[in-house]
Amino acid sequence: MVLADEVESELDLEADFSAPASSSGGGAAAAPSSPKYSASAGSLHPRVVFFHLLFKAGAIASYLLGALLFKSFVHAFVFCGICLTADFWVVQNVSGRLLVGLRWYNEIDDEGNSVWRYDSLDETALKQINAYDSTVFWWTLYLYPLCWIVLAMMALFSLKLTWLIICVLAIMLAGSNLVGYTRCSRDAKARINQLARDTVVSGLSA
């Protein structure tokens, strides 16, 4: 409920990302009427940052301490799996929108094809994203799957193949968010650059 309250009170997500995605895979959202972003020091969304980190720490801790905390591998796998899926959902649906103003999702079109969609706030709103929140988001987005790759290599070399299953699951989920947000960020920058070029061209032709 704390995380849900943060989402509702800090940002109207559907309003800020209301622009429909284009057929090419992205759409820039209109700037909110009263932006709540700031470049000031410290987090603007501390509770979102907390949950953004909590499930990552819980998954890694339960993996490393699984033999001590749980009576069997099944219990460790279930608890770690819950943390992994919870982290995937929070990053994709909450922290990405609030901390960096980006959103990605995958849907099936009318022809049955899987299509990646990318949304972002407009250029003005993106420039007002809190620097601390953005730094935490992007560093953890890249370091988290890297940690699981290291753990997977350790499990493989020590022949702990059952624990390797958890690592593979973690890499798949964390990797999906990494790819999604990396593409989303590039798509947003490309749209901003295109908008700038169109503005210059229209100004010269006027």
Coordinates of C-alpha atoms in Angstrom, one line a residue:
M1 CA 0.0 0.0 0.0
V2 CA 2.9 2.4 0.7
L3 CA 4.2 2.0 -2.9
A4 CA 0.7 2.4 -4.3
D5 CA 0.2 5.5 -2.3
E6 CA 3.5 6.9 -3.6
V7 CA 2.4 6.3 -7.2
E8 CA -1.0 7.9 -6.7
S9 CA 0.2 10.9 -4.8
E10 CA 3.4 11.7 -6.7
L11 CA 2.4 11.3 -10.3
D12 CA -0.7 10.7 -12.4
L13 CA 0.9 8.0 -14.6
E14 CA -1.8 7.6 -17.1
A15 CA -2.1 11.4 -17.6
D16 CA 1.6 11.9 -18.1
F17 CA 2.0 9.0 -20.4
S18 CA -1.3 9.4 -22.2
A19 CA 0.1 9.9 -25.7
P20 CA -0.5 6.7 -27.8
A21 CA 2.5 4.8 -29.0
S22 CA 3.2 5.1 -32.7
S23 CA 3.3 2.1 -35.0
S24 CA 7.2 2.3 -35.0
G25 CA 7.3 1.6 -31.3
G26 CA 7.2 4.8 -29.3
G27 CA 5.3 7.9 -28.3
A28 CA 6.3 11.0 -26.4
A29 CA 3.9 12.1 -23.7
A30 CA 2.7 15.6 -23.1
A31 CA 4.4 17.5 -20.2
P32 CA 2.4 17.5 -17.0
S33 CA 0.7 20.8 -16.2
S34 CA 2.5 21.0 -12.9
P35 CA 5.8 19.0 -13.1
K36 CA 6.9 17.5 -9.8
Y37 CA 10.4 16.9 -10.9
S38 CA 13.5 18.6 -9.5
A39 CA 17.2 18.6 -10.0
S40 CA 17.8 19.3 -6.3
A41 CA 20.0 17.1 -4.2
G42 CA 18.5 14.0 -2.6
S43 CA 15.7 11.8 -3.8
L44 CA 12.4 13.2 -4.9
H45 CA 10.7 9.8 -4.5
P46 CA 12.5 8.1 -1.5
R47 CA 9.8 5.4 -1.1
V48 CA 10.0 4.4 -4.7
V49 CA 13.8 4.3 -4.5
F50 CA 13.5 2.2 -1.4
F51 CA 11.3 -0.4 -3.1
H52 CA 13.4 -0.2 -6.2
L53 CA 16.4 -1.4 -4.1
L54 CA 14.5 -3.6 -1.6
F55 CA 13.5 -6.5 -3.9
K56 CA 16.9 -6.5 -5.5
A57 CA 18.6 -6.8 -2.2
G58 CA 16.1 -9.4 -1.0
A59 CA 16.7 -11.6 -4.1
I60 CA 20.5 -11.5 -3.8
A61 CA 20.4 -12.0 0.0
S62 CA 18.1 -14.9 -0.2
Y63 CA 20.3 -16.5 -2.9
L64 CA 23.5 -16.0 -1.0
L65 CA 22.1 -17.0 2.4
G66 CA 19.6 -19.5 1.1
A67 CA 21.3 -22.5 2.7
L68 CA 21.2 -20.8 6.1
L69 CA 17.8 -19.2 6.0
F70 CA 15.7 -22.0 4.4
K71 CA 15.4 -25.7 5.1
S72 CA 15.3 -26.7 1.4
F73 CA 16.2 -25.3 -2.0
V74 CA 12.5 -25.2 -2.9
H75 CA 11.8 -22.7 -0.2
A76 CA 14.8 -20.6 -1.2
F77 CA 13.7 -20.8 -4.9
V78 CA 10.2 -19.7 -4.1
F79 CA 11.2 -16.7 -1.9
C80 CA 13.9 -15.6 -4.3
G81 CA 11.5 -16.0 -7.2
I82 CA 8.9 -13.8 -5.5
C83 CA 11.6 -11.1 -5.0
L84 CA 12.7 -11.3 -8.6
T85 CA 9.2 -11.0 -10.1
A86 CA 8.3 -8.2 -7.6
D87 CA 11.4 -6.3 -8.6
F88 CA 10.7 -6.8 -12.3
W89 CA 7.2 -5.4 -11.9
V90 CA 8.3 -2.4 -9.8
V91 CA 11.0 -1.4 -12.2
Q92 CA 8.8 -1.8 -15.3
N93 CA 5.7 -0.2 -14.0
V94 CA 6.7 2.2 -11.2
S95 CA 10.3 3.2 -10.7
G96 CA 11.0 3.7 -14.4
R97 CA 8.1 6.1 -14.7
L98 CA 8.7 8.1 -11.5
L99 CA 12.5 8.1 -11.4
V100 CA 13.5 8.7 -15.1
G101 CA 10.2 9.5 -16.8
L102 CA 10.3 6.4 -19.2
R103 CA 8.0 3.5 -19.8
W104 CA 8.3 0.3 -21.9
Y105 CA 5.9 -2.5 -22.5
N106 CA 5.3 -5.3 -24.9
E107 CA 2.0 -6.1 -26.6
I108 CA 0.5 -8.3 -29.3
D109 CA -0.8 -6.4 -32.3
D110 CA -3.8 -7.4 -34.4
E111 CA -1.7 -9.6 -36.6
G112 CA -0.4 -11.6 -33.6
N113 CA 3.1 -10.1 -33.6
S114 CA 4.9 -9.1 -30.5
V115 CA 5.6 -5.3 -30.5
W116 CA 7.8 -3.3 -28.1
R117 CA 6.3 0.1 -27.2
Y118 CA 8.3 3.0 -25.7
D119 CA 6.9 6.1 -24.0
S120 CA 8.5 9.0 -22.3
L121 CA 7.8 12.5 -21.0
D122 CA 8.6 15.4 -23.4
E123 CA 12.0 17.2 -23.5
T124 CA 11.1 19.8 -20.9
A125 CA 9.9 17.3 -18.3
L126 CA 12.9 15.0 -18.9
K127 CA 15.3 17.8 -18.2
Q128 CA 13.6 18.3 -14.8
I129 CA 14.1 14.7 -13.7
N130 CA 15.8 14.5 -10.3
A131 CA 19.5 13.8 -10.7
Y132 CA 19.8 11.5 -7.7
D133 CA 16.8 9.4 -8.7
S134 CA 18.1 9.0 -12.2
T135 CA 21.6 8.0 -11.0
V136 CA 20.2 5.4 -8.7
F137 CA 17.9 4.0 -11.4
W138 CA 20.5 3.7 -14.2
W139 CA 23.3 2.4 -12.0
T140 CA 21.2 -0.3 -10.5
L141 CA 19.6 -1.2 -13.8
Y142 CA 23.1 -2.1 -15.2
L143 CA 24.8 -3.4 -12.1
Y144 CA 21.9 -5.7 -11.0
P145 CA 22.1 -8.2 -14.0
L146 CA 25.9 -8.0 -13.9
C147 CA 25.8 -9.3 -10.3
W148 CA 23.6 -12.2 -11.4
I149 CA 25.9 -13.0 -14.2
V150 CA 28.8 -13.2 -11.8
L151 CA 26.7 -15.4 -9.4
A152 CA 25.7 -17.6 -12.4
M153 CA 29.4 -18.2 -13.3
M154 CA 30.2 -19.0 -9.7
A155 CA 27.3 -21.5 -9.6
L156 CA 28.4 -23.1 -12.9
F157 CA 32.1 -23.5 -11.9
S158 CA 31.1 -25.0 -8.5
L159 CA 28.6 -27.3 -10.2
K160 CA 25.7 -26.0 -8.2
L161 CA 23.3 -26.4 -11.1
T162 CA 20.1 -26.1 -9.1
W163 CA 21.1 -22.7 -7.9
L164 CA 22.1 -21.8 -11.4
I165 CA 18.3 -22.0 -12.3
I166 CA 17.7 -19.0 -10.0
C167 CA 20.5 -17.0 -11.7
V168 CA 19.2 -17.7 -15.1
L169 CA 15.7 -16.6 -14.1
A170 CA 17.2 -13.4 -12.5
I171 CA 19.2 -12.6 -15.7
M172 CA 16.2 -13.0 -17.9
L173 CA 14.0 -10.7 -15.8
A174 CA 16.7 -8.1 -15.1
G175 CA 17.9 -8.3 -18.7
S176 CA 14.4 -7.6 -20.0
N177 CA 14.2 -4.4 -18.0
L178 CA 17.7 -3.4 -19.1
V179 CA 17.0 -3.9 -22.8
G180 CA 13.6 -2.3 -22.5
Y181 CA 14.8 0.9 -20.8
T182 CA 17.9 1.2 -22.9
R183 CA 15.9 1.1 -26.0
C184 CA 13.3 3.4 -24.5
S185 CA 16.0 6.0 -23.6
R186 CA 17.5 5.8 -27.1
D187 CA 14.0 6.2 -28.6
A188 CA 13.3 9.2 -26.5
K189 CA 16.6 10.9 -27.4
A190 CA 16.0 10.1 -31.1
R191 CA 12.5 11.7 -31.0
I192 CA 13.9 14.8 -29.2
N193 CA 16.6 15.2 -31.8
Q194 CA 14.1 14.8 -34.6
L195 CA 11.8 17.4 -33.0
A196 CA 14.8 19.8 -32.8
R197 CA 15.7 19.2 -36.5
D198 CA 12.0 19.7 -37.5
T199 CA 11.9 23.0 -35.5
V200 CA 15.1 24.3 -37.2
V201 CA 13.8 23.3 -40.7
S202 CA 10.4 24.9 -40.1
G203 CA 12.1 28.0 -38.8
L204 CA 14.3 28.3 -41.9
S205 CA 11.5 27.7 -44.3
A206 CA 9.2 30.2 -42.6

